[in-house]
Amino acid sequence: MKVFITRNIPDIGPAKLRASGWEIDQWHSDDVIPRATLLEKVHGADAVLSLLTERIDAELLDAAGSQLKVVANLAVGFDNFVVSEMTKRHVIGTNTPDVLTDTTADLAWALLMSTARMLPQAQKYVHDGKWTTWGPLLFRGQDIHHATLGLIGVGRIGAAMARRASGFEMKVVYYDAYRRQDLEEKYGYHYASSVEAVLLQADFVSVHTPYMPETHHLINADRLKMMKSTAILINSARGPIVDPKALYDALHNGTIWAAGLDVTSPEPIHMDDPLLSLENCLIVPHIASASMQTRDNMSELAADNIINVLTHKAPKTPVNKDAVVAQGLA
Ligand code: GLV
């Protein structure tokens, strides 16, 4: 068996794969593998351990060949997979859900707190030597406690975000295509019948939907205008869910108060992107799942998915069950 790993990742997964005795090839770099090299490297592979930076489409699947059985993404999001092309070829795709839920929500929460209390601006102020006295008007932010958290999407990570809000005695309002009456009954969350209904009442709006054609620019100029002028937008899902031009206008014009972004469109953000000129826009480089423990767990889960498929067992976290059935592993 031949396995190709597309980047340096925590070694726990690659080590497990090497212990199998299979041929393990890895792109030993912290940079994205050039597409042409990737297409060469996957040739003849039975399994590929990919990152969200690699598009797994018809071209790549054809370059790999018909022996390819599984592509294991080191991410919970798999919008880099063209799932229909994979399923058509009976190639199983897997992702890394659950192991990163709390770590991702921790970072989304950190963005919420940092933007509400203006921590990046305050740190810069200290570093710039501007701190001369205690100031009654200095860095007055927004209260987090007892505010309303609006969630767009209440899957695993959205629900983890809501759990964090309970410690701050916040009201939680959510919109999701699937109504979660269990969460409403257990925790008192409030269901809103539309994205707009969330935007109108939330002090903090946190986005937790997958990226797909239906969620492209879900947060656009019209919807930003519905938000309170004191509201803060948090995006730790995927960059293109928010229209970046509309977000710039909203932040620049004071339509909303601030934004905290773990993801941008494009990624990485261009250095001349106007969002970078705004003090009220906190941007970090797509690090929501980046804790030592969670990145180890993601690496191990991706490797386990490969090991299972190559030893004729069901993968732990497939994204296309039809391909699992087609390979007789269901
Ligand atoms: C990261 O964005 C992931 O989807 O895991």
PDB file of C-alpha atoms in Angstrom, residues 53-312:
ATOM      1  CA  THR A  53      -5.545  23.637   0.963  1.00  0.00           C
ATOM      2  CA  GLU A  54      -5.688  20.719  -1.468  1.00  0.00           C
ATOM      3  CA  ARG A  55      -8.622  20.526  -3.830  1.00  0.00           C
ATOM      4  CA  ILE A  56      -9.661  16.906  -4.248  1.00  0.00           C
ATOM      5  CA  ASP A  57     -11.383  17.038  -7.620  1.00  0.00           C
ATOM      6  CA  ALA A  58     -11.704  14.980 -10.800  1.00  0.00           C
ATOM      7  CA  GLU A  59      -8.240  16.049 -11.993  1.00  0.00           C
ATOM      8  CA  LEU A  60      -6.555  14.863  -8.800  1.00  0.00           C
ATOM      9  CA  LEU A  61      -8.581  11.659  -8.579  1.00  0.00           C
ATOM     10  CA  ASP A  62      -7.683  10.801 -12.168  1.00  0.00           C
ATOM     11  CA  ALA A  63      -4.017  11.604 -11.527  1.00  0.00           C
ATOM     12  CA  ALA A  64      -4.068   9.271  -8.513  1.00  0.00           C
ATOM     13  CA  GLY A  65      -5.565   6.316 -10.383  1.00  0.00           C
ATOM     14  CA  SER A  66      -8.305   3.772  -9.744  1.00  0.00           C
ATOM     15  CA  GLN A  67      -6.462   2.100  -6.815  1.00  0.00           C
ATOM     16  CA  LEU A  68      -7.116   5.196  -4.640  1.00  0.00           C
ATOM     17  CA  LYS A  69      -9.402   4.181  -1.770  1.00  0.00           C
ATOM     18  CA  VAL A  70      -9.467   7.009   0.728  1.00  0.00           C
ATOM     19  CA  VAL A  71      -8.659  10.711   1.112  1.00  0.00           C
ATOM     20  CA  ALA A  72      -8.431  11.708   4.780  1.00  0.00           C
ATOM     21  CA  ASN A  73      -8.750  15.444   5.382  1.00  0.00           C
ATOM     22  CA  LEU A  74      -6.995  16.977   8.377  1.00  0.00           C
ATOM     23  CA  ALA A  75      -9.980  19.264   9.011  1.00  0.00           C
ATOM     24  CA  VAL A  76     -13.620  19.026   9.930  1.00  0.00           C
ATOM     25  CA  GLY A  77     -14.635  21.176   6.942  1.00  0.00           C
ATOM     26  CA  PHE A  78     -14.327  19.416   3.614  1.00  0.00           C
ATOM     27  CA  ASP A  79     -15.341  22.060   1.108  1.00  0.00           C
ATOM     28  CA  ASN A  80     -12.020  21.232  -0.633  1.00  0.00           C
ATOM     29  CA  PHE A  81     -13.524  17.834  -1.574  1.00  0.00           C
ATOM     30  CA  VAL A  82     -15.623  17.496  -4.711  1.00  0.00           C
ATOM     31  CA  VAL A  83     -17.602  14.780  -2.976  1.00  0.00           C
ATOM     32  CA  SER A  84     -19.637  13.778  -6.035  1.00  0.00           C
ATOM     33  CA  GLU A  85     -16.454  13.006  -7.995  1.00  0.00           C
ATOM     34  CA  MET A  86     -15.060  11.001  -5.083  1.00  0.00           C
ATOM     35  CA  THR A  87     -18.238   8.997  -4.590  1.00  0.00           C
ATOM     36  CA  LYS A  88     -18.528   8.353  -8.325  1.00  0.00           C
ATOM     37  CA  ARG A  89     -15.094   6.694  -8.162  1.00  0.00           C
ATOM     38  CA  HIS A  90     -15.893   4.910  -4.829  1.00  0.00           C
ATOM     39  CA  VAL A  91     -13.187   6.939  -3.094  1.00  0.00           C
ATOM     40  CA  ILE A  92     -14.010   7.428   0.593  1.00  0.00           C
ATOM     41  CA  GLY A  93     -13.522  10.901   2.039  1.00  0.00           C
ATOM     42  CA  THR A  94     -13.041  11.414   5.769  1.00  0.00           C
ATOM     43  CA  ASN A  95     -12.763  14.481   8.024  1.00  0.00           C
ATOM     44  CA  THR A  96     -11.852  15.181  11.671  1.00  0.00           C
ATOM     45  CA  PRO A  97     -15.033  16.126  13.542  1.00  0.00           C
ATOM     46  CA  ASP A  98     -15.485  16.062  17.337  1.00  0.00           C
ATOM     47  CA  VAL A  99     -11.782  16.110  18.252  1.00  0.00           C
ATOM     48  CA  LEU A 100     -11.579  19.826  17.426  1.00  0.00           C
ATOM     49  CA  THR A 101     -15.002  21.040  18.553  1.00  0.00           C
ATOM     50  CA  ASP A 102     -14.067  22.586  21.894  1.00  0.00           C
ATOM     51  CA  THR A 103     -10.718  23.952  20.737  1.00  0.00           C
ATOM     52  CA  THR A 104     -12.402  25.694  17.799  1.00  0.00           C
ATOM     53  CA  ALA A 105     -15.122  27.129  20.035  1.00  0.00           C
ATOM     54  CA  ASP A 106     -12.428  28.323  22.470  1.00  0.00           C
ATOM     55  CA  LEU A 107     -10.837  30.396  19.689  1.00  0.00           C
ATOM     56  CA  ALA A 108     -14.186  31.750  18.493  1.00  0.00           C
ATOM     57  CA  TRP A 109     -14.876  32.734  22.092  1.00  0.00           C
ATOM     58  CA  ALA A 110     -11.447  34.364  22.367  1.00  0.00           C
ATOM     59  CA  LEU A 111     -12.225  36.428  19.244  1.00  0.00           C
ATOM     60  CA  LEU A 112     -15.531  37.459  20.803  1.00  0.00           C
ATOM     61  CA  MET A 113     -13.898  38.564  24.036  1.00  0.00           C
ATOM     62  CA  SER A 114     -10.936  40.243  22.346  1.00  0.00           C
ATOM     63  CA  THR A 115     -13.093  42.294  20.003  1.00  0.00           C
ATOM     64  CA  ALA A 116     -15.667  43.187  22.680  1.00  0.00           C
ATOM     65  CA  ARG A 117     -12.982  44.440  25.058  1.00  0.00           C
ATOM     66  CA  MET A 118     -10.641  45.817  22.356  1.00  0.00           C
ATOM     67  CA  LEU A 119      -7.643  43.781  23.483  1.00  0.00           C
ATOM     68  CA  PRO A 120      -5.528  44.129  20.294  1.00  0.00           C
ATOM     69  CA  GLN A 121      -5.952  47.913  20.291  1.00  0.00           C
ATOM     70  CA  ALA A 122      -5.216  48.111  24.021  1.00  0.00           C
ATOM     71  CA  GLN A 123      -2.077  45.998  23.697  1.00  0.00           C
ATOM     72  CA  LYS A 124      -0.823  48.174  20.843  1.00  0.00           C
ATOM     73  CA  TYR A 125      -1.516  51.295  22.934  1.00  0.00           C
ATOM     74  CA  VAL A 126       0.665  49.946  25.747  1.00  0.00           C
ATOM     75  CA  HIS A 127       3.420  48.851  23.361  1.00  0.00           C
ATOM     76  CA  ASP A 128       3.348  52.267  21.654  1.00  0.00           C
ATOM     77  CA  GLY A 129       4.076  53.946  25.013  1.00  0.00           C
ATOM     78  CA  LYS A 130       0.729  55.784  25.094  1.00  0.00           C
ATOM     79  CA  TRP A 131      -0.341  54.596  28.562  1.00  0.00           C
ATOM     80  CA  THR A 132       0.040  57.672  30.749  1.00  0.00           C
ATOM     81  CA  THR A 133      -2.862  57.360  33.229  1.00  0.00           C
ATOM     82  CA  TRP A 134      -5.989  55.414  34.176  1.00  0.00           C
ATOM     83  CA  GLY A 135      -8.579  56.784  31.808  1.00  0.00           C
ATOM     84  CA  PRO A 136     -12.362  56.830  32.293  1.00  0.00           C
ATOM     85  CA  LEU A 137     -12.822  57.035  28.526  1.00  0.00           C
ATOM     86  CA  LEU A 138     -10.067  54.609  27.629  1.00  0.00           C
ATOM     87  CA  PHE A 139     -10.972  51.494  25.596  1.00  0.00           C
ATOM     88  CA  ARG A 140     -14.613  51.300  26.497  1.00  0.00           C
ATOM     89  CA  GLY A 141     -15.818  48.076  24.936  1.00  0.00           C
ATOM     90  CA  GLN A 142     -19.058  46.128  24.868  1.00  0.00           C
ATOM     91  CA  ASP A 143     -20.394  44.029  27.734  1.00  0.00           C
ATOM     92  CA  ILE A 144     -20.342  40.309  27.129  1.00  0.00           C
ATOM     93  CA  HIS A 145     -22.214  39.166  30.237  1.00  0.00           C
ATOM     94  CA  HIS A 146     -26.005  39.200  29.904  1.00  0.00           C
ATOM     95  CA  ALA A 147     -25.736  40.114  26.206  1.00  0.00           C
ATOM     96  CA  THR A 148     -27.402  38.128  23.415  1.00  0.00           C
ATOM     97  CA  LEU A 149     -25.315  35.639  21.451  1.00  0.00           C
ATOM     98  CA  GLY A 150     -26.737  34.930  17.993  1.00  0.00           C
ATOM     99  CA  LEU A 151     -25.618  31.712  16.348  1.00  0.00           C
ATOM    100  CA  ILE A 152     -25.907  31.063  12.643  1.00  0.00           C
ATOM    101  CA  GLY A 153     -25.718  27.273  12.732  1.00  0.00           C
ATOM    102  CA  VAL A 154     -25.861  25.211  15.885  1.00  0.00           C
ATOM    103  CA  GLY A 155     -24.020  22.038  14.951  1.00  0.00           C
ATOM    104  CA  ARG A 156     -21.192  20.705  17.076  1.00  0.00           C
ATOM    105  CA  ILE A 157     -19.116  23.912  17.172  1.00  0.00           C
ATOM    106  CA  GLY A 158     -22.091  26.281  17.394  1.00  0.00           C
ATOM    107  CA  ALA A 159     -23.431  24.295  20.338  1.00  0.00           C
ATOM    108  CA  ALA A 160     -20.002  24.430  22.022  1.00  0.00           C
ATOM    109  CA  MET A 161     -20.018  28.206  21.569  1.00  0.00           C
ATOM    110  CA  ALA A 162     -23.448  28.356  23.219  1.00  0.00           C
ATOM    111  CA  ARG A 163     -22.139  26.355  26.198  1.00  0.00           C
ATOM    112  CA  ARG A 164     -19.446  28.980  26.716  1.00  0.00           C
ATOM    113  CA  ALA A 165     -22.104  31.709  26.680  1.00  0.00           C
ATOM    114  CA  SER A 166     -23.944  30.147  29.614  1.00  0.00           C
ATOM    115  CA  GLY A 167     -21.092  31.053  31.983  1.00  0.00           C
ATOM    116  CA  PHE A 168     -21.644  34.672  31.005  1.00  0.00           C
ATOM    117  CA  GLU A 169     -25.394  34.402  31.590  1.00  0.00           C
ATOM    118  CA  MET A 170     -26.053  35.318  27.974  1.00  0.00           C
ATOM    119  CA  LYS A 171     -29.260  34.792  26.060  1.00  0.00           C
ATOM    120  CA  VAL A 172     -28.620  32.423  23.152  1.00  0.00           C
ATOM    121  CA  VAL A 173     -30.611  32.820  19.935  1.00  0.00           C
ATOM    122  CA  TYR A 174     -29.932  30.531  17.015  1.00  0.00           C
ATOM    123  CA  TYR A 175     -30.934  29.862  13.450  1.00  0.00           C
ATOM    124  CA  ASP A 176     -30.266  26.491  11.879  1.00  0.00           C
ATOM    125  CA  ALA A 177     -31.926  24.621   9.041  1.00  0.00           C
ATOM    126  CA  TYR A 178     -32.455  21.858  11.625  1.00  0.00           C
ATOM    127  CA  ARG A 179     -34.345  23.077  14.659  1.00  0.00           C
ATOM    128  CA  ARG A 180     -32.766  21.758  17.884  1.00  0.00           C
ATOM    129  CA  GLN A 181     -35.679  21.380  20.268  1.00  0.00           C
ATOM    130  CA  ASP A 182     -33.453  19.235  22.518  1.00  0.00           C
ATOM    131  CA  LEU A 183     -31.129  22.208  23.090  1.00  0.00           C
ATOM    132  CA  GLU A 184     -34.052  24.587  23.547  1.00  0.00           C
ATOM    133  CA  GLU A 185     -35.575  22.374  26.242  1.00  0.00           C
ATOM    134  CA  LYS A 186     -32.313  21.515  27.982  1.00  0.00           C
ATOM    135  CA  TYR A 187     -30.586  24.909  27.931  1.00  0.00           C
ATOM    136  CA  GLY A 188     -33.280  27.448  27.100  1.00  0.00           C
ATOM    137  CA  TYR A 189     -31.814  28.529  23.755  1.00  0.00           C
ATOM    138  CA  HIS A 190     -34.199  30.517  21.580  1.00  0.00           C
ATOM    139  CA  TYR A 191     -34.935  29.452  18.012  1.00  0.00           C
ATOM    140  CA  ALA A 192     -35.116  32.185  15.383  1.00  0.00           C
ATOM    141  CA  SER A 193     -36.954  31.358  12.197  1.00  0.00           C
ATOM    142  CA  SER A 194     -34.395  33.030   9.900  1.00  0.00           C
ATOM    143  CA  VAL A 195     -30.855  34.382   9.721  1.00  0.00           C
ATOM    144  CA  GLU A 196     -32.364  37.880   9.716  1.00  0.00           C
ATOM    145  CA  ALA A 197     -34.230  37.259  12.971  1.00  0.00           C
ATOM    146  CA  VAL A 198     -30.904  36.392  14.630  1.00  0.00           C
ATOM    147  CA  LEU A 199     -29.146  39.450  13.209  1.00  0.00           C
ATOM    148  CA  LEU A 200     -31.837  41.840  14.408  1.00  0.00           C
ATOM    149  CA  GLN A 201     -31.538  40.875  18.063  1.00  0.00           C
ATOM    150  CA  ALA A 202     -27.973  39.676  18.630  1.00  0.00           C
ATOM    151  CA  ASP A 203     -25.169  41.627  20.299  1.00  0.00           C
ATOM    152  CA  PHE A 204     -22.699  39.027  19.011  1.00  0.00           C
ATOM    153  CA  VAL A 205     -23.254  37.038  15.838  1.00  0.00           C
ATOM    154  CA  SER A 206     -21.108  33.936  15.464  1.00  0.00           C
ATOM    155  CA  VAL A 207     -21.142  31.987  12.209  1.00  0.00           C
ATOM    156  CA  HIS A 208     -20.965  28.171  12.382  1.00  0.00           C
ATOM    157  CA  THR A 209     -22.280  26.851   9.074  1.00  0.00           C
ATOM    158  CA  PRO A 210     -20.390  24.762   6.537  1.00  0.00           C
ATOM    159  CA  TYR A 211     -19.358  26.553   3.358  1.00  0.00           C
ATOM    160  CA  MET A 212     -21.417  25.518   0.336  1.00  0.00           C
ATOM    161  CA  PRO A 213     -23.130  27.339  -2.541  1.00  0.00           C
ATOM    162  CA  GLU A 214     -26.108  28.194  -0.286  1.00  0.00           C
ATOM    163  CA  THR A 215     -23.881  29.865   2.334  1.00  0.00           C
ATOM    164  CA  HIS A 216     -21.699  31.876  -0.084  1.00  0.00           C
ATOM    165  CA  HIS A 217     -21.852  35.519   1.137  1.00  0.00           C
ATOM    166  CA  LEU A 218     -24.629  34.570   3.544  1.00  0.00           C
ATOM    167  CA  ILE A 219     -23.537  37.632   5.522  1.00  0.00           C
ATOM    168  CA  ASN A 220     -23.851  40.342   2.872  1.00  0.00           C
ATOM    169  CA  ALA A 221     -24.420  44.118   2.845  1.00  0.00           C
ATOM    170  CA  ASP A 222     -28.189  43.853   3.379  1.00  0.00           C
ATOM    171  CA  ARG A 223     -27.820  41.497   6.301  1.00  0.00           C
ATOM    172  CA  LEU A 224     -25.010  43.509   7.911  1.00  0.00           C
ATOM    173  CA  LYS A 225     -27.354  46.511   7.869  1.00  0.00           C
ATOM    174  CA  MET A 226     -29.822  44.527  10.000  1.00  0.00           C
ATOM    175  CA  MET A 227     -27.295  44.122  12.800  1.00  0.00           C
ATOM    176  CA  LYS A 228     -27.128  46.498  15.764  1.00  0.00           C
ATOM    177  CA  SER A 229     -24.543  49.266  15.441  1.00  0.00           C
ATOM    178  CA  THR A 230     -22.971  47.915  18.651  1.00  0.00           C
ATOM    179  CA  ALA A 231     -22.881  44.341  17.368  1.00  0.00           C
ATOM    180  CA  ILE A 232     -19.827  42.200  16.722  1.00  0.00           C
ATOM    181  CA  LEU A 233     -19.494  39.554  14.006  1.00  0.00           C
ATOM    182  CA  ILE A 234     -17.364  36.457  14.636  1.00  0.00           C
ATOM    183  CA  ASN A 235     -16.418  34.111  11.795  1.00  0.00           C
ATOM    184  CA  SER A 236     -14.505  30.933  12.595  1.00  0.00           C
ATOM    185  CA  ALA A 237     -16.217  28.858   9.879  1.00  0.00           C
ATOM    186  CA  ARG A 238     -15.141  29.700   6.315  1.00  0.00           C
ATOM    187  CA  GLY A 239     -14.140  33.071   4.866  1.00  0.00           C
ATOM    188  CA  PRO A 240     -16.479  33.257   1.851  1.00  0.00           C
ATOM    189  CA  ILE A 241     -19.553  32.926   4.091  1.00  0.00           C
ATOM    190  CA  VAL A 242     -19.036  36.666   4.678  1.00  0.00           C
ATOM    191  CA  ASP A 243     -18.815  39.178   1.800  1.00  0.00           C
ATOM    192  CA  PRO A 244     -15.475  40.878   2.625  1.00  0.00           C
ATOM    193  CA  LYS A 245     -16.228  44.100   0.733  1.00  0.00           C
ATOM    194  CA  ALA A 246     -19.571  44.481   2.522  1.00  0.00           C
ATOM    195  CA  LEU A 247     -17.887  43.735   5.836  1.00  0.00           C
ATOM    196  CA  TYR A 248     -15.285  46.421   5.207  1.00  0.00           C
ATOM    197  CA  ASP A 249     -18.006  48.990   4.463  1.00  0.00           C
ATOM    198  CA  ALA A 250     -19.998  47.978   7.553  1.00  0.00           C
ATOM    199  CA  LEU A 251     -16.970  48.245   9.845  1.00  0.00           C
ATOM    200  CA  HIS A 252     -15.690  51.450   8.248  1.00  0.00           C
ATOM    201  CA  ASN A 253     -19.087  53.188   8.336  1.00  0.00           C
ATOM    202  CA  GLY A 254     -19.989  52.061  11.852  1.00  0.00           C
ATOM    203  CA  THR A 255     -22.875  49.913  10.641  1.00  0.00           C
ATOM    204  CA  ILE A 256     -21.530  47.306  13.071  1.00  0.00           C
ATOM    205  CA  TRP A 257     -19.012  47.749  15.871  1.00  0.00           C
ATOM    206  CA  ALA A 258     -16.319  45.152  15.225  1.00  0.00           C
ATOM    207  CA  ALA A 259     -15.482  41.796  13.678  1.00  0.00           C
ATOM    208  CA  GLY A 260     -13.275  38.913  14.731  1.00  0.00           C
ATOM    209  CA  LEU A 261     -12.178  36.654  11.905  1.00  0.00           C
ATOM    210  CA  ASP A 262     -10.284  33.372  12.003  1.00  0.00           C
ATOM    211  CA  VAL A 263     -11.008  32.901   8.303  1.00  0.00           C
ATOM    212  CA  THR A 264     -10.909  35.268   5.341  1.00  0.00           C
ATOM    213  CA  SER A 265     -11.665  35.337   1.643  1.00  0.00           C
ATOM    214  CA  PRO A 266      -9.210  34.738   0.073  1.00  0.00           C
ATOM    215  CA  GLU A 267      -6.840  32.894   2.371  1.00  0.00           C
ATOM    216  CA  PRO A 268      -4.285  34.087   3.098  1.00  0.00           C
ATOM    217  CA  ILE A 269      -5.706  37.606   3.036  1.00  0.00           C
ATOM    218  CA  HIS A 270      -3.910  39.939   0.596  1.00  0.00           C
ATOM    219  CA  MET A 271      -1.742  42.504   2.350  1.00  0.00           C
ATOM    220  CA  ASP A 272      -3.555  45.311   0.503  1.00  0.00           C
ATOM    221  CA  ASP A 273      -6.991  44.098   1.635  1.00  0.00           C
ATOM    222  CA  PRO A 274      -8.782  47.116   3.162  1.00  0.00           C
ATOM    223  CA  LEU A 275      -9.928  44.998   6.127  1.00  0.00           C
ATOM    224  CA  LEU A 276      -6.318  45.105   7.328  1.00  0.00           C
ATOM    225  CA  SER A 277      -6.534  48.893   7.651  1.00  0.00           C
ATOM    226  CA  LEU A 278      -9.304  48.697  10.258  1.00  0.00           C
ATOM    227  CA  GLU A 279      -8.645  48.714  13.997  1.00  0.00           C
ATOM    228  CA  ASN A 280     -12.046  47.190  14.690  1.00  0.00           C
ATOM    229  CA  CYS A 281     -11.324  44.086  12.619  1.00  0.00           C
ATOM    230  CA  LEU A 282      -9.299  41.426  14.414  1.00  0.00           C
ATOM    231  CA  ILE A 283      -7.910  38.833  12.024  1.00  0.00           C
ATOM    232  CA  VAL A 284      -5.965  35.695  12.917  1.00  0.00           C
ATOM    233  CA  PRO A 285      -4.623  33.128  10.399  1.00  0.00           C
ATOM    234  CA  HIS A 286      -7.156  30.264  10.494  1.00  0.00           C
ATOM    235  CA  ILE A 287      -5.910  28.830  13.795  1.00  0.00           C
ATOM    236  CA  ALA A 288      -9.152  27.843  15.532  1.00  0.00           C
ATOM    237  CA  SER A 289      -8.207  24.175  15.964  1.00  0.00           C
ATOM    238  CA  ALA A 290      -4.549  24.944  16.645  1.00  0.00           C
ATOM    239  CA  SER A 291      -3.807  23.586  20.098  1.00  0.00           C
ATOM    240  CA  MET A 292      -1.041  21.053  20.646  1.00  0.00           C
ATOM    241  CA  GLN A 293      -3.462  18.379  21.860  1.00  0.00           C
ATOM    242  CA  THR A 294      -6.118  18.913  19.200  1.00  0.00           C
ATOM    243  CA  ARG A 295      -3.710  18.966  16.278  1.00  0.00           C
ATOM    244  CA  ASP A 296      -2.285  15.656  17.586  1.00  0.00           C
ATOM    245  CA  ASN A 297      -5.803  14.246  17.827  1.00  0.00           C
ATOM    246  CA  MET A 298      -6.630  15.401  14.291  1.00  0.00           C
ATOM    247  CA  SER A 299      -3.446  13.819  12.946  1.00  0.00           C
ATOM    248  CA  GLU A 300      -4.200  10.524  14.689  1.00  0.00           C
ATOM    249  CA  LEU A 301      -7.833  10.465  13.563  1.00  0.00           C
ATOM    250  CA  ALA A 302      -6.860  11.123   9.928  1.00  0.00           C
ATOM    251  CA  ALA A 303      -4.311   8.284  10.104  1.00  0.00           C
ATOM    252  CA  ASP A 304      -6.821   5.947  11.783  1.00  0.00           C
ATOM    253  CA  ASN A 305      -9.294   6.605   8.981  1.00  0.00           C
ATOM    254  CA  ILE A 306      -6.662   5.579   6.439  1.00  0.00           C
ATOM    255  CA  ILE A 307      -5.570   2.525   8.431  1.00  0.00           C
ATOM    256  CA  ASN A 308      -9.167   1.364   8.778  1.00  0.00           C
ATOM    257  CA  VAL A 309      -9.921   1.623   5.074  1.00  0.00           C
ATOM    258  CA  LEU A 310      -6.656   0.000   3.985  1.00  0.00           C
ATOM    259  CA  THR A 311      -7.272  -2.891   6.406  1.00  0.00           C
ATOM    260  CA  HIS A 312     -10.854  -3.322   5.171  1.00  0.00           C
TER     261      HIS A 312
END
